Every structure is written in structure tokens, then in C-alpha cells.
Coordinates of C-alpha atoms and ligand atoms in Angstrom, one line a residue:
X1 CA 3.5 2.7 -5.3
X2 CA 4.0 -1.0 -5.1
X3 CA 6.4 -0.7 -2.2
X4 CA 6.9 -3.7 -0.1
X5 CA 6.6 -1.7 2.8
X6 CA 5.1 2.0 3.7
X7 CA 6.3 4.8 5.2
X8 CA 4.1 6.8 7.6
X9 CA 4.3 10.4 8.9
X10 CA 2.1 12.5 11.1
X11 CA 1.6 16.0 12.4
X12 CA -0.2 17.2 14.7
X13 CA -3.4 18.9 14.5
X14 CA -3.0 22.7 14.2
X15 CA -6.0 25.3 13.0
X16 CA -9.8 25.7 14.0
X17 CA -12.6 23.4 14.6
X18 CA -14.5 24.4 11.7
X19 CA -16.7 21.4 10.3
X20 CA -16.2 23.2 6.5
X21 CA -16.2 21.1 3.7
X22 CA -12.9 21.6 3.0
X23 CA -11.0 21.7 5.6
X24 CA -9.1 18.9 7.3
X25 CA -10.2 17.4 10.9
X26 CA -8.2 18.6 13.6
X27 CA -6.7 15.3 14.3
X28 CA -6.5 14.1 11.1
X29 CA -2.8 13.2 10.1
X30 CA -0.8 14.4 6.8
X31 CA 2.0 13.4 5.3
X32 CA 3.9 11.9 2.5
X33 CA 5.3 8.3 1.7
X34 CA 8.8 6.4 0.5
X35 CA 9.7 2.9 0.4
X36 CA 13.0 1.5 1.7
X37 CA 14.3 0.2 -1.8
X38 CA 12.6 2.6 -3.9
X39 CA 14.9 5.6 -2.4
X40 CA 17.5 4.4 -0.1
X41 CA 20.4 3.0 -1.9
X42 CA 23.4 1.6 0.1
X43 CA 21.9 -1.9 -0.9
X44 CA 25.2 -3.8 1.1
X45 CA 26.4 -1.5 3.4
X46 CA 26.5 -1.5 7.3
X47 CA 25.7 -5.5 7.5
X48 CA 22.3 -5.3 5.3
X49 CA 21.9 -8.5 3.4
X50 CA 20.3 -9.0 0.0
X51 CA 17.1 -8.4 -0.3
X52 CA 14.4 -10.1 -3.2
X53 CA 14.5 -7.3 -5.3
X54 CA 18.0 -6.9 -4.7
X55 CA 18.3 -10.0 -5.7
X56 CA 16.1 -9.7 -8.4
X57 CA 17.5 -6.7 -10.6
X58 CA 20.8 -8.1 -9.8
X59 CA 20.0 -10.8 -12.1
X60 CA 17.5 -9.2 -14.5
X61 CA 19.1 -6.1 -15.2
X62 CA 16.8 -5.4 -18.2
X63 CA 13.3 -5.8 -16.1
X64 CA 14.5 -2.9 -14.3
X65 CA 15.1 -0.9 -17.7
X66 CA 18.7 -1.0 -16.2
X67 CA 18.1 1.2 -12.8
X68 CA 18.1 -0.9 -9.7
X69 CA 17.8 0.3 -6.2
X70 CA 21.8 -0.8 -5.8
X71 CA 21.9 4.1 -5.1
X72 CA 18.5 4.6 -6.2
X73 CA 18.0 8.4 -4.6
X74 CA 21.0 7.3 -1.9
X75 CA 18.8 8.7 0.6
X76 CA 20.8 6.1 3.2
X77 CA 23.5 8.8 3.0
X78 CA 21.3 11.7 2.1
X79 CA 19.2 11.5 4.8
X80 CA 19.8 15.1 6.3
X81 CA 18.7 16.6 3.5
X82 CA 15.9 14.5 3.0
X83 CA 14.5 14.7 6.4
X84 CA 15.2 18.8 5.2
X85 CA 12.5 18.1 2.5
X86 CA 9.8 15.8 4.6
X87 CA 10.3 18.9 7.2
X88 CA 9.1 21.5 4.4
X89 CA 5.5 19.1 4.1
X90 CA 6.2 17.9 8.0
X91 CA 6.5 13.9 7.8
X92 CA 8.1 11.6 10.0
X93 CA 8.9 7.9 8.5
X94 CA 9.5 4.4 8.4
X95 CA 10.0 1.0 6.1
X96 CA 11.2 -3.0 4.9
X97 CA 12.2 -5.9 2.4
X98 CA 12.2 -9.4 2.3
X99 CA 15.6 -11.0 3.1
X100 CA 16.8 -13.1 -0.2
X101 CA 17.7 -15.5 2.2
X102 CA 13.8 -16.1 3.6
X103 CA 13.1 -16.4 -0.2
X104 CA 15.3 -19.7 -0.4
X105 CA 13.4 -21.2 2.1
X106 CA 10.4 -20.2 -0.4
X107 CA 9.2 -17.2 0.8
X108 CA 5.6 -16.3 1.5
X109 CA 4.3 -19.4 0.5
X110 CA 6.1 -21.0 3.3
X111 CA 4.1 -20.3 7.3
X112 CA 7.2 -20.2 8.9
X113 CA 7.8 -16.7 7.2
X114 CA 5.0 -16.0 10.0
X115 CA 7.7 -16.7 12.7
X116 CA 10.6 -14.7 11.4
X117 CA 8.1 -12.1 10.5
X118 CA 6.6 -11.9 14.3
X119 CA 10.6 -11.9 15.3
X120 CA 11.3 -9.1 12.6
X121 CA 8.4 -7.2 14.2
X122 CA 9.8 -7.7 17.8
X123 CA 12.7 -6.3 17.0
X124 CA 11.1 -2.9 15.2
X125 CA 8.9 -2.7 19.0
X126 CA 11.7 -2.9 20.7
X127 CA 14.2 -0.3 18.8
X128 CA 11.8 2.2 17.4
X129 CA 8.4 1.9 19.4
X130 CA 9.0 4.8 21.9
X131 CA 8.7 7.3 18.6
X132 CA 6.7 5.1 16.4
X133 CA 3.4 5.3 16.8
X134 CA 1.7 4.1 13.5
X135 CA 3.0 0.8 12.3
X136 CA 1.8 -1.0 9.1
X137 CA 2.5 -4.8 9.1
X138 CA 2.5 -5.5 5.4
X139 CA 1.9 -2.8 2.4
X140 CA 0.2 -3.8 -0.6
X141 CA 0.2 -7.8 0.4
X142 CA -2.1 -8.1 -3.3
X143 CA 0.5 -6.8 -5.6
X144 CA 3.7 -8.3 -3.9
X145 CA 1.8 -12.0 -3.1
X146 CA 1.3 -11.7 -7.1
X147 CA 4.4 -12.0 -7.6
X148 CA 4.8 -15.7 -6.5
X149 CA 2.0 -16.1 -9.2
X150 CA 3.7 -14.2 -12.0
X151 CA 6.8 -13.6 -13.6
X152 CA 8.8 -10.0 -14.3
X153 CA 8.9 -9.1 -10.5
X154 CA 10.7 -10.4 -7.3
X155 CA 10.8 -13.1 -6.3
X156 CA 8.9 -14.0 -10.1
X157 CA 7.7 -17.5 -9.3
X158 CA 5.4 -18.2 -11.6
X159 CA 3.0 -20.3 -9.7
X160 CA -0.3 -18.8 -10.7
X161 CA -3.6 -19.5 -8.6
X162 CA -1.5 -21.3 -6.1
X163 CA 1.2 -19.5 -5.1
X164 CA -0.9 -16.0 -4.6
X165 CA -3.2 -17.9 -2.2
X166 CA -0.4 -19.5 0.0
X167 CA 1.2 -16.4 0.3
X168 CA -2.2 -14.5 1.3
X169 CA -2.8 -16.9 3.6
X170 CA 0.6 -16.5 5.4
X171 CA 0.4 -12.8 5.1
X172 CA -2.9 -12.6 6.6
X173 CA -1.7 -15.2 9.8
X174 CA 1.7 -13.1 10.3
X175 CA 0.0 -9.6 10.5
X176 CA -2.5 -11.1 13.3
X177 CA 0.5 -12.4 14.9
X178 CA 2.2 -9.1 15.0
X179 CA -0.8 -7.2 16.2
X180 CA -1.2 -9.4 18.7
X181 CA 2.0 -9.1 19.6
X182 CA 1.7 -5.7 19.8
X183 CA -1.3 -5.5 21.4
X184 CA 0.0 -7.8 24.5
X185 CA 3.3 -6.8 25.0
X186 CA 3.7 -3.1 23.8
X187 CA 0.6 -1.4 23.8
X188 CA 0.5 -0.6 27.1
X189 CA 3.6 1.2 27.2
X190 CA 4.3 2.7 23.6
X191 CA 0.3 3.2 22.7
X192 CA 0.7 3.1 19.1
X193 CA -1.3 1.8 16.4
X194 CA -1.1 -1.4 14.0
X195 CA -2.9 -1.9 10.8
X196 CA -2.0 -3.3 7.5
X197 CA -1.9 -1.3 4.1
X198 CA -4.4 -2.8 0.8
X199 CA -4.5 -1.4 -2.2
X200 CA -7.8 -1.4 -3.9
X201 CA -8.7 0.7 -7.5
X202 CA -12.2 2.0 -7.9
X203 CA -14.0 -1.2 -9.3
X204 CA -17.0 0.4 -10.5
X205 CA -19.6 -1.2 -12.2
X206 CA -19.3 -0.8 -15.9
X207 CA -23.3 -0.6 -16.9
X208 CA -26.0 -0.7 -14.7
X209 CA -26.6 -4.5 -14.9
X210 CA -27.2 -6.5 -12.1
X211 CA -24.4 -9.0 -13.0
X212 CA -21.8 -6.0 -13.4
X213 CA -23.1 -4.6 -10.0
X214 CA -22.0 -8.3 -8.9
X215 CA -19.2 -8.3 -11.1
X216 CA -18.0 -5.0 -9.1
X217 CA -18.6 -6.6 -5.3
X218 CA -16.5 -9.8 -6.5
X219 CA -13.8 -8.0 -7.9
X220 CA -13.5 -6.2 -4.7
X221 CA -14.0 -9.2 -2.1
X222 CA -11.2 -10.9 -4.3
X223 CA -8.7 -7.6 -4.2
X224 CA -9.2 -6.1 -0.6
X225 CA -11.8 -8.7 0.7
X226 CA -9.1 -11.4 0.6
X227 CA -7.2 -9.8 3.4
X228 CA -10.0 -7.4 4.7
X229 CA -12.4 -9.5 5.3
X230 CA -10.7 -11.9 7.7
X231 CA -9.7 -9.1 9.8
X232 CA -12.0 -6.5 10.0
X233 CA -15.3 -7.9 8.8
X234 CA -18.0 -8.8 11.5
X235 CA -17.7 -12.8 11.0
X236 CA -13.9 -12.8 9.8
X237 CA -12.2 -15.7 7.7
X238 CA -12.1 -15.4 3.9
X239 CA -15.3 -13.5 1.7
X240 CA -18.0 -16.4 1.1
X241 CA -18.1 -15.5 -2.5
X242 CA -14.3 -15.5 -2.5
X243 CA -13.9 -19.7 -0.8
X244 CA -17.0 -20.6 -3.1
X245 CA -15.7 -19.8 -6.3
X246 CA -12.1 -21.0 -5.5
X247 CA -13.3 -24.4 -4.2
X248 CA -15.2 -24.8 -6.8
X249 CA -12.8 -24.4 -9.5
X250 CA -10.3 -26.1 -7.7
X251 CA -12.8 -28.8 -7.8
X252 CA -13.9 -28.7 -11.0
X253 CA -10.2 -28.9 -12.0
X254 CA -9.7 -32.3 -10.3
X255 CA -7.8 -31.6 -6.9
X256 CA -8.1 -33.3 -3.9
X257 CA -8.3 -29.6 -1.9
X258 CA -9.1 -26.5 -2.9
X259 CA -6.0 -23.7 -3.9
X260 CA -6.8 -21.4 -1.2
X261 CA -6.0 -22.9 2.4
X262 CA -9.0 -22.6 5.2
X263 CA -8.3 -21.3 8.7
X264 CA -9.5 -23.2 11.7
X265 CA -12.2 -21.4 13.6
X266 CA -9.7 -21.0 16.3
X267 CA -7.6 -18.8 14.2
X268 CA -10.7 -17.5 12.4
X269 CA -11.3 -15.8 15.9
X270 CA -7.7 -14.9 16.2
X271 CA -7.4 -13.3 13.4
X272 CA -10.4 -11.3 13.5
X273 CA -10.2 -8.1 14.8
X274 CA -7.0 -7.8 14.7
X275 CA -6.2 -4.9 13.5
X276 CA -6.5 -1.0 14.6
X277 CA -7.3 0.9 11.3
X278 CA -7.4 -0.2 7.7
X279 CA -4.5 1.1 5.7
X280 CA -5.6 2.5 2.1
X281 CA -3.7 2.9 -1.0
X282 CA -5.5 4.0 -3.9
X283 CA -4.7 5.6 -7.6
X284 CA -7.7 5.1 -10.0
X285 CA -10.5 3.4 -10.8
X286 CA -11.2 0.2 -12.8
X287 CA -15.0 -0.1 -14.9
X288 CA -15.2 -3.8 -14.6
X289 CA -17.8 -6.3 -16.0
X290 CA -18.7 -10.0 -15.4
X291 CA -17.0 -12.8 -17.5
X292 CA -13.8 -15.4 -17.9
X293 CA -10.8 -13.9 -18.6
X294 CA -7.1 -14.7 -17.0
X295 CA -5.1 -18.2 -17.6
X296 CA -6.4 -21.4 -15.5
X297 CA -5.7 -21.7 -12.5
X298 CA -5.3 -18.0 -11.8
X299 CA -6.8 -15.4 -9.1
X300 CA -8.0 -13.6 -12.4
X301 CA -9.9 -16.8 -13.6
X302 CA -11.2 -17.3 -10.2
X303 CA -12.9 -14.1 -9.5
X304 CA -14.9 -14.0 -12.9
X305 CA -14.8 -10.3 -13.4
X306 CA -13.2 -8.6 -16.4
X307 CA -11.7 -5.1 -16.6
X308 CA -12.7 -3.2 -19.4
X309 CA -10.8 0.6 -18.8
X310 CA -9.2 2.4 -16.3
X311 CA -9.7 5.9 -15.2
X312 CA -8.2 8.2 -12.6
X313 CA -11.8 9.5 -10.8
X314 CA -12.3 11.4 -7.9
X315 CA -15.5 9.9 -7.7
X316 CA -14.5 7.2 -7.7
X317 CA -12.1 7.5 -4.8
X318 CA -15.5 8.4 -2.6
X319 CA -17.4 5.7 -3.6
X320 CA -14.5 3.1 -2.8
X321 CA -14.2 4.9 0.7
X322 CA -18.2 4.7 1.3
X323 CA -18.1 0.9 0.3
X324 CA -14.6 0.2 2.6
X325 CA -16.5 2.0 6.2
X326 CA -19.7 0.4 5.4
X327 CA -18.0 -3.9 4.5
X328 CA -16.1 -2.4 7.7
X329 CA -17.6 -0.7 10.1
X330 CA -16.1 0.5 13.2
X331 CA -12.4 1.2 11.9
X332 CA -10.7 4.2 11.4
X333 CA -9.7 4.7 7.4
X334 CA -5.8 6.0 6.7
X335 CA -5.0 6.6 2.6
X336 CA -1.4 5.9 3.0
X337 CA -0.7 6.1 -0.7
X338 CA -2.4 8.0 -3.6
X339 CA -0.7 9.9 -6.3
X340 CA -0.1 10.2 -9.8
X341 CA 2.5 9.0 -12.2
X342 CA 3.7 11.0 -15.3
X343 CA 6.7 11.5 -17.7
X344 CA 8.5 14.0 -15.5
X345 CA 8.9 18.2 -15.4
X346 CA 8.9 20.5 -12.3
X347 CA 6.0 22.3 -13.6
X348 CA 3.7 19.3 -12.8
X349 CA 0.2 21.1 -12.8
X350 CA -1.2 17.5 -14.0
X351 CA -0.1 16.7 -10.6
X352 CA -1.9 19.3 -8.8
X353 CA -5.0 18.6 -10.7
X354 CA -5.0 15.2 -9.4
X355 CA -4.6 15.7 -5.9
X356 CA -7.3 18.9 -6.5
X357 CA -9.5 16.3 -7.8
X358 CA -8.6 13.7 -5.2
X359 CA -8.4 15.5 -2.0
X360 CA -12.0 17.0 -2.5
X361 CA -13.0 13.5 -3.0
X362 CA -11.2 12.5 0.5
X363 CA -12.9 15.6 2.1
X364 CA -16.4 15.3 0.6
X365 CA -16.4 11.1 1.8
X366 CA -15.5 12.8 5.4
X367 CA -16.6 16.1 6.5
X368 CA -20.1 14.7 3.7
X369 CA -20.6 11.3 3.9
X370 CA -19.2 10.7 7.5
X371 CA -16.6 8.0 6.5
X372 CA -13.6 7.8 9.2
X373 CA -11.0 8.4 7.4
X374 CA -8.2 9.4 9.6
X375 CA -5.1 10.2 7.6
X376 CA -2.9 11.1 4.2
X377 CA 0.3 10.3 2.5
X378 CA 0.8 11.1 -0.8
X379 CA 2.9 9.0 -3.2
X380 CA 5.4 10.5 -3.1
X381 CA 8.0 12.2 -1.5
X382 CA 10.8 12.3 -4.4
X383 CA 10.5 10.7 -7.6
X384 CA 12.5 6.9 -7.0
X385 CA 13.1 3.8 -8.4
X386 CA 9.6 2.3 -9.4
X387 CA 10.7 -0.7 -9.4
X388 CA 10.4 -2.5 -12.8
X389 CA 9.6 0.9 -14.7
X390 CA 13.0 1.9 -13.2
X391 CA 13.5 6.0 -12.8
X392 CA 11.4 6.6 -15.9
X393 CA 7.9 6.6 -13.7
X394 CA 7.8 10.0 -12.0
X395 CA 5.2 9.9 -8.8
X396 CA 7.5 12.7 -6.6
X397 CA 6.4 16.4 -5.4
X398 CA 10.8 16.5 -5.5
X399 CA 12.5 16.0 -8.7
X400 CA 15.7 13.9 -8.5
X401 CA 18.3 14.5 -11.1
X402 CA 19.3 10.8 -11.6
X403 CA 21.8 11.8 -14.1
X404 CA 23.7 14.6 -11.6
X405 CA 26.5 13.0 -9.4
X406 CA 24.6 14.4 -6.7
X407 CA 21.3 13.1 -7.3
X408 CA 19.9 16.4 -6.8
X409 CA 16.3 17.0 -5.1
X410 CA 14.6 20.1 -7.0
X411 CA 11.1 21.0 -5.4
X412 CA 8.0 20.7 -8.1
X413 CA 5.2 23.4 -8.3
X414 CA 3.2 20.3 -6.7
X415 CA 5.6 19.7 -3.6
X416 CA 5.0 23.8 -2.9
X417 CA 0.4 23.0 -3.8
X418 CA 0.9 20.7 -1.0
X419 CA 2.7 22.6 1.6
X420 CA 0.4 24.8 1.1
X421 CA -2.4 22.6 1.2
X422 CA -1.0 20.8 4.5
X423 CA 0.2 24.4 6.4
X424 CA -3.8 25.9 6.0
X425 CA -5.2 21.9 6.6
X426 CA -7.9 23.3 3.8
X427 CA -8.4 23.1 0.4
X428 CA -9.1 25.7 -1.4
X429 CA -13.2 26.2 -1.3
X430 CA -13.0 27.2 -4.9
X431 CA -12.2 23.7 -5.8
X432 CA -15.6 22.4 -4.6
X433 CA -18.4 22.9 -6.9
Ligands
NAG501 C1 20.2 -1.2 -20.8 O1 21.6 -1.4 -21.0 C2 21.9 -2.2 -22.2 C3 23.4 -2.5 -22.2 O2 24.1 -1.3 -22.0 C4 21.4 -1.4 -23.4 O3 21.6 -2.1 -24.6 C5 19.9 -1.1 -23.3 O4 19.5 -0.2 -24.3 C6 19.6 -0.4 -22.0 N1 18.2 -0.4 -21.8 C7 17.5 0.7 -21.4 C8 16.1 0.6 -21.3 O5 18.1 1.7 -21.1
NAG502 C1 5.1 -20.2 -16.3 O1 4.2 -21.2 -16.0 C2 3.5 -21.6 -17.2 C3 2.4 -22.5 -16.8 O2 2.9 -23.6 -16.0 C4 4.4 -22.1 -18.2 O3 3.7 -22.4 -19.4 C5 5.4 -21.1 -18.6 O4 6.4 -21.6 -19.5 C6 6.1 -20.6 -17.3 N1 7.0 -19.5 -17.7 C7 8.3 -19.4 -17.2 C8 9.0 -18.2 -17.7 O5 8.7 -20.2 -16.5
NAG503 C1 -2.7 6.9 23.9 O1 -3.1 7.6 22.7 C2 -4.4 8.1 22.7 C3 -4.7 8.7 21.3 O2 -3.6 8.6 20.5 C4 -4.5 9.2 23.8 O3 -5.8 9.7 23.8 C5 -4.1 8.6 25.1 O4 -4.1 9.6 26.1 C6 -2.8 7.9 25.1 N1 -2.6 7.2 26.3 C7 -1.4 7.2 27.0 C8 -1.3 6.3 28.2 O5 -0.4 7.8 26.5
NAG504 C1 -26.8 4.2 -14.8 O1 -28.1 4.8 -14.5 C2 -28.0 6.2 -14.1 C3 -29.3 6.7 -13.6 O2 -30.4 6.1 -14.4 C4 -27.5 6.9 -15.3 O3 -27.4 8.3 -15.0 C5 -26.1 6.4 -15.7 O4 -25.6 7.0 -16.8 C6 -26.2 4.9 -15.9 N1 -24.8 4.4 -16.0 C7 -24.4 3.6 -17.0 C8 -22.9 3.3 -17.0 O5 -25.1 3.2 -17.9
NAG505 C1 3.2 25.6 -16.1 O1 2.2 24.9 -16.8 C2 1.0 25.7 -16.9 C3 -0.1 24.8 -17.5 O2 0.4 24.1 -18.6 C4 1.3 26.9 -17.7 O3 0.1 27.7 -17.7 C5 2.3 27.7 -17.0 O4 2.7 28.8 -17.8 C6 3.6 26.9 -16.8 N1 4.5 27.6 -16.0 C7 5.8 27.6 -16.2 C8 6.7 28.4 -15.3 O5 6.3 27.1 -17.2
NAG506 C1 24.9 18.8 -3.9 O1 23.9 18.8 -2.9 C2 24.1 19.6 -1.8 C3 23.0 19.4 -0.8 O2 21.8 19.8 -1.4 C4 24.3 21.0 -2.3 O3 24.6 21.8 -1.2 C5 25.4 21.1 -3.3 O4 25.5 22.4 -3.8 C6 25.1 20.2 -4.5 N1 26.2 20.2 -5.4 C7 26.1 20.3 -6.7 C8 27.3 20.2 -7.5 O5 25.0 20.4 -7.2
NAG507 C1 4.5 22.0 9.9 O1 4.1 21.8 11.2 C2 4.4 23.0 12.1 C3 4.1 22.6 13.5 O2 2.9 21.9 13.6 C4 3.6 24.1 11.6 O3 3.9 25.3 12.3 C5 4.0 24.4 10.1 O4 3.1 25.4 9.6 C6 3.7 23.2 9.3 N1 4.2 23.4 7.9 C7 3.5 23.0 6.9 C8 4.1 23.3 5.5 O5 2.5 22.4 7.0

């Protein structure tokens, strides 16, 4: 969760072409996620330089409840073993960070982060492209963009409604870039695939008003829309209630140009459609309602929507996926994260519930409702450094003794659910009502 970067794993399709509720399609891809700082450790070794989080826990030790990802799991030297564990669920993978030294020449707000970036990319193409074949440009660009608005995460710069938008707006111009990239010069000989990864909760209405129902739709333009939209909407650029209600407050708060920067319809076209599947991570769902809330300026304030509870619903999970296939129509779906977090145990049944609960969601939207959804990782592999919440947050189907010299990997009774789960590509028709 919250990683700067995904991992992504296939198999290959084994079993019958049954069209059962609750069985898997034959192509569709399973797997489980890490993150490159949240597991691998070996933070200066071999000629890698700091990185912002690096960087960041380095001089906050505290933020990070005192665990950074200086060993994390050490997974850089543990890799046999790991790879061991991803074989027992069958998972192939890959990751990144941005350099410290990118962040002194500001970071994401700056668009020459879209050169080094394209650069970056080129260089991933080039070494690991033959085996590669699903890439994700940027993971999560909504929570890590937020931290140039906020404080208590890298790079924590604090520059609320302003620094969100510039990032967005280089994030969004760098992953076009790279799929173009891609698309001209590698395509034709590796044939992969090149998407980006946006979170999104639930964002259900909380009554049945009108406004809320409004309320729900903003709240999702300004989350996924923000980057969706651009890409893989019919008419691209950003969400038209998105641009009206930043310009207008922008506006309204004096400025000579609004806080969220416009693309030229040249880059409008560029940018749209660029992009091969969308990339899902999802946890829960948010009942949210219409009102002011957040400091001014802030993306909060902008959007005008209000959360009033959170809820982990498999319900909601299909209705997000119904909404995502029909705002964008035409592109495969792949839930690259989804997961639950709890206070630790190898007995996790709560665990097993959830992804009970969340994988007959995933198959209902699919073999049901028809939405393309094309793939699943869970979140996650081994429990890891969760970045501010340190080791404390346990998402992993492997426990890791982060007290034990070795850092030792114990399977759960989840990591053995989902083996299970992934060997028979079915769930269990008793879990369907
Ligand atoms: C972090 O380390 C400091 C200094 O050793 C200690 O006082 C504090 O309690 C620790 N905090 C946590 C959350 O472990
Ligand atoms: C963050 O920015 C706000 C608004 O400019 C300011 O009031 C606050 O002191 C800043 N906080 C830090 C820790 O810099
Ligand atoms: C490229 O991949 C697609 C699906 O992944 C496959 O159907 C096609 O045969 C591949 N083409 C080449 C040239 O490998
Ligand atoms: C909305 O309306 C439906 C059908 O009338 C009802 O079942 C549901 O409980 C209502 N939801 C809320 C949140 O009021
Ligand atoms: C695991 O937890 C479940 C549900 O709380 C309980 O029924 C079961 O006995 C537990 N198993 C072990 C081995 O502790
Ligand atoms: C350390 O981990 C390795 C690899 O899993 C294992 O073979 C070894 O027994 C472990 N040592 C201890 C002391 O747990
Ligand atoms: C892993 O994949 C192999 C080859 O497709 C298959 O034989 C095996 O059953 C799979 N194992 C699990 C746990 O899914």
C-alpha cells in the first residue's frame, strides 16, 4: 500500500473454460505485490543512491515509529528465498524510488522530472524488457503527489493546493511520454504492456440525495479522474468539474492563473490514449457527502465533498469497478493492490474473510456485470515497512520476524487460502450467496 512503485506478477492461464461465477478467466493474471523500499533493504549498497524516503526517515526517525527501510525485510540479499515464497503463489516482479537528488531540483513539481523519468524508463526497456511484459509507469501518483502538499511523508513539502497540482500535472505528461516511448520504440519487439496504477476507495454516496450522488462523482473525478481522465477518457485533458472548480477558487482567491496548469490541445491529444490498461489499487470504501471541509487552498477544499466513514465493502469494490469500465470504456481493468491491514498473527482468518469478501466482488463485476478486469495482486507478499506506520501495519500472507536476526518469513493461514485460491483459479462456490 502506498508504494511509490508496484510490483507485477503473472501466470499463465491453467484450468477449464468454464464461464462459472466463480472461477477465474483463463487468461486472467494472479499474483502478489512488494515495493522496492518497503521490503528490500541494502538502502546504499552496489552504487544505489539515496532515495526521498531514504532521505526522509533518515532525518525523521520518529515519523517512521523508528523502522526505516535502511534492512526493512533485506529481501536485496534474501532474494532466493523470496523468489522461493512468490513461487509457492507463482509471481514474477518488479519496482522504483525517487532519487534524493531529483528532489533537490524540486521534485515532481519541476517538468524536467518528465525527462529523467522518460530516461529512467529507457533504461528499464532496455535491461529488463525481453522478460517484462507488464510495466506500470507511476503507482499511486494521488497519495505520493500529496506529499508535496503535506507534511509527515517524503519529500513533506507542505505546499497544499499547489504543489499536488504541479506534481499531477508532471506525472500525468511523464507517463504519456513513457508510453509513447514504449509504444514507438519497444513495442514491436518486446510486446508488453504500459499502464499506470490509481488508487481510488469506494466513494459511495452517503444518502440518496441528489447533491451526495454529485458529491460521490466529484470526489471521484478529483481522486482517479485527475489522472484518468486525461488518458483514458473519450475527450482527454483534466475532468470538467475538476478545471471548473479549481479555477474558480483559484479565482476567487485573487490569482492571476488558476493552481492547476492547463495542457495545450496538442498535448491534450498526446496524452490521450496513452495508456494500455488502467492499473487499480483499491482497499475500502469511503460514504461521502457534499460540503467545505479541508484548509484553503487545498485539493480537499477544492473538490467540495466531505467523508463521513469508511468501510471495508465488497460491494463496494463492484460498484467502483462498474463506474471505472463505464468513465472508461474500451480498457482492460488490472487490481494491482487490494488487501487488508491488521495488528499481526499467522492465524489471520480476518485476512481470509476479506479477500472471501473481495474476490467474490472481483468475480461477480466480471464473470456478472461484464467489466474487463484482467488481473490480481494482492497486497501483499510479506508483511514490510509501511512506510510511516513502520513494521507495526501487517498487510502480508508471510509473517516476517522483524525482531529475529534472520528476519524470518513464516507462511500465514491466508498465504496457504490463496495458493489455494490461485492453484484451482476458483473460489469456492460456497462463498457466493
Ligand atoms: C523510538 O526510539 C526512541 C529513542 O530510542 C524511543 O524513545 C521511542 O520510544 C521509540 N519510539 C517508538 C515508537 O518505538
Ligand atoms: C505548512 O504550511 C502552513 C500554511 O502555509 C503553515 O501555516 C504551517 O506552519 C506549515 N507547517 C510547517 C511544518 O512548515
Ligand atoms: C503479443 O502479445 C499478444 C497477447 O499478449 C499475443 O496475442 C501476440 O501473439 C504477441 N505477439 C507477438 C509478436 O509476440
Ligand atoms: C437508498 O434507497 C434505497 C432504495 O429505496 C434504499 O434501499 C437504501 O437504503 C437507501 N440508502 C440510503 C443510504 O438511504
Ligand atoms: C484461528 O482462528 C479461528 C477464528 O478465530 C479459530 O476458530 C481457530 O481455532 C484458530 N486456529 C488456530 C490454530 O489457532
Ligand atoms: C534463517 O533462514 C534460513 C532460510 O530460510 C533458514 O534456513 C535458517 O534455518 C534460518 N536460521 C534461523 C536461526 O532461524
Ligand atoms: C503455479 O503455476 C504452475 C504452472 O502454471 C501450476 O502448475 C501450479 O499449480 C501453480 N501453483 C499455484 C499454487 O497456483
Amino acid at each position: 500500500m502506498l508504494s511509490l512503485v508496484v510490483v507485477l506478477s503473472a501466470v499463465l492461464a491453467t484450468g477449464s473454460a468454464q464461464a462459472a461465477t466463480n472461477r477465474f478467466p483463463d487468461s486472467f493474471l494472479l499474483g502478489a505485490a512488494t515495493a522496492a523500499y518497503q521490503i528490500e533493504g541494502a538502502w546504499n549498497e552496489d552504487g544505489k543512491g539515496e532515495s526521498i524516503q531514504d532521505h526522509f526517515y533518515h532525518n525523521h526517525p520518529l515519523l517512521g515509529l523508528n523502522s526505516t527501510g535502511d534492512v526493512a525485510c533485506d529481501s536485496y540479499h534474501k532474494y532466493k528465498e523470496d523468489v522461493q515464497m512468490l513461487k509457492g503463489i507463482n509471481v514474477t516482479m518488479y519496482h522504483w524510488d525517487l532519487p534524493q537528488a531529483l528532489q533537490y531540483l524540486g521534485g515532481w513539481p519541476n517538468e524536467l522530472m518528465v525527462d529523467y523519468f522518460v530516461e529512467y524508463a529507457r533504461i528499464l526497456f532496455e535491461n529488463f524488457g525481453d522478460r517484462v511484459k507488464w510495466w506500470i509507469t507511476f503507482n499511486e501518483p494521488a497519495v505520493f503527489v500529496n506529499w508535496y502538499a503535506a507534511i509527515g511523508m517524503a519529500p513533506s513539502q507542505n505546499a497544499s493546493g499547489i504543489g499536488d497540482y504541479l506534481s499531477t500535472h508532471t506525472v500525468i505528461k511523464a507517463h504519456a511520454r513513457v508510453w509513447h516511448l514504449y509504444d514507438e520504440q519497444y513495442r514491436a519487439t518486446q510486446n508488453g504492456s504500459v499502464g499506470i496504477t490509481l488508487n481510488i476507495e469506494g466513494l459511495e454516496p452517503a444518502t440518496n440525495s441528489t447533491e451526495d450522488a454529485e458529491a460521490s462523482d466529484r470526489a471521484r473525478q478529483f481522486q482517479m479522474g485527475i489522472y484518468a481522465h486525461p488518458i483514458y477518457s473519450a475527450e482527454g485533458d483534466y475532468p470538467a468539474v475538476v478545471r471548473q472548480r479549481v479555477d474558480a477558487n483559484s479565482a476567487a482567491e485573487g490569482r492571476p492563473r488558476s493552481r492547476l496548469p492547463s495542457f495545450t490541445q496538442e498535448e491534450v491529444d498526446y496524452i490521450r490514449g496513452s495508456a494500455d490498461f488502467i492499473g487499480l489499487n483499491h482497499y475500502s470504501t469511503d460514504f461521502v457527502t457534499s460540503g467545505g471541509t479541508g484548509i484553503s487552498p487545498s485539493k480537499t477544499r477544492d473538490s467540495g465533498v466531505i467523508t463521513s466513514y469508511n468501510e471495508a465493502v465488497p460491494w463496494g469494490f463492484r460498484s467502483l469497478l462498474n463506474w471505472i469500465a463505464n468513465e472508461y470504456p474500451g480498457y482492460p481493468i488490472f487490481v494491482t493492490e487490494n488487501g487488508l491491514r491488521n495488528s499481526g498473527g499467522r492465524n489471520d482468518t480476518d485476512r481470509i474473510d476479506y479477500y472471501i469478501g473481495f474476490l467474490g466482488a472481483l468475480l461477480e463485476a466480471v464473470n456478472v456485470d461484464g467489466v474487463p478486469v484482467i488481473g490480481y495482486t494482492t497486497w501483499t507478499l510479506m508483511d514490510n515497512v509501511e512506510w510511516s506506520l513502520g513494521t507495526r501495519a501487517k498487510f502480508g500472507l508471510y509473517e516476517v520476524d522483524f525482531s529475529s536476526p534472520n528476519l524470518t518469513r513464516t507462511p500465514k493461514v491466508s498465504a496457504g487460502f490463496i495458493a489455494e485460491v490461485y492453484g484451482s483459479r476458483e473460489l469456492p462456490e460456497q462463498y457466493f450467496r
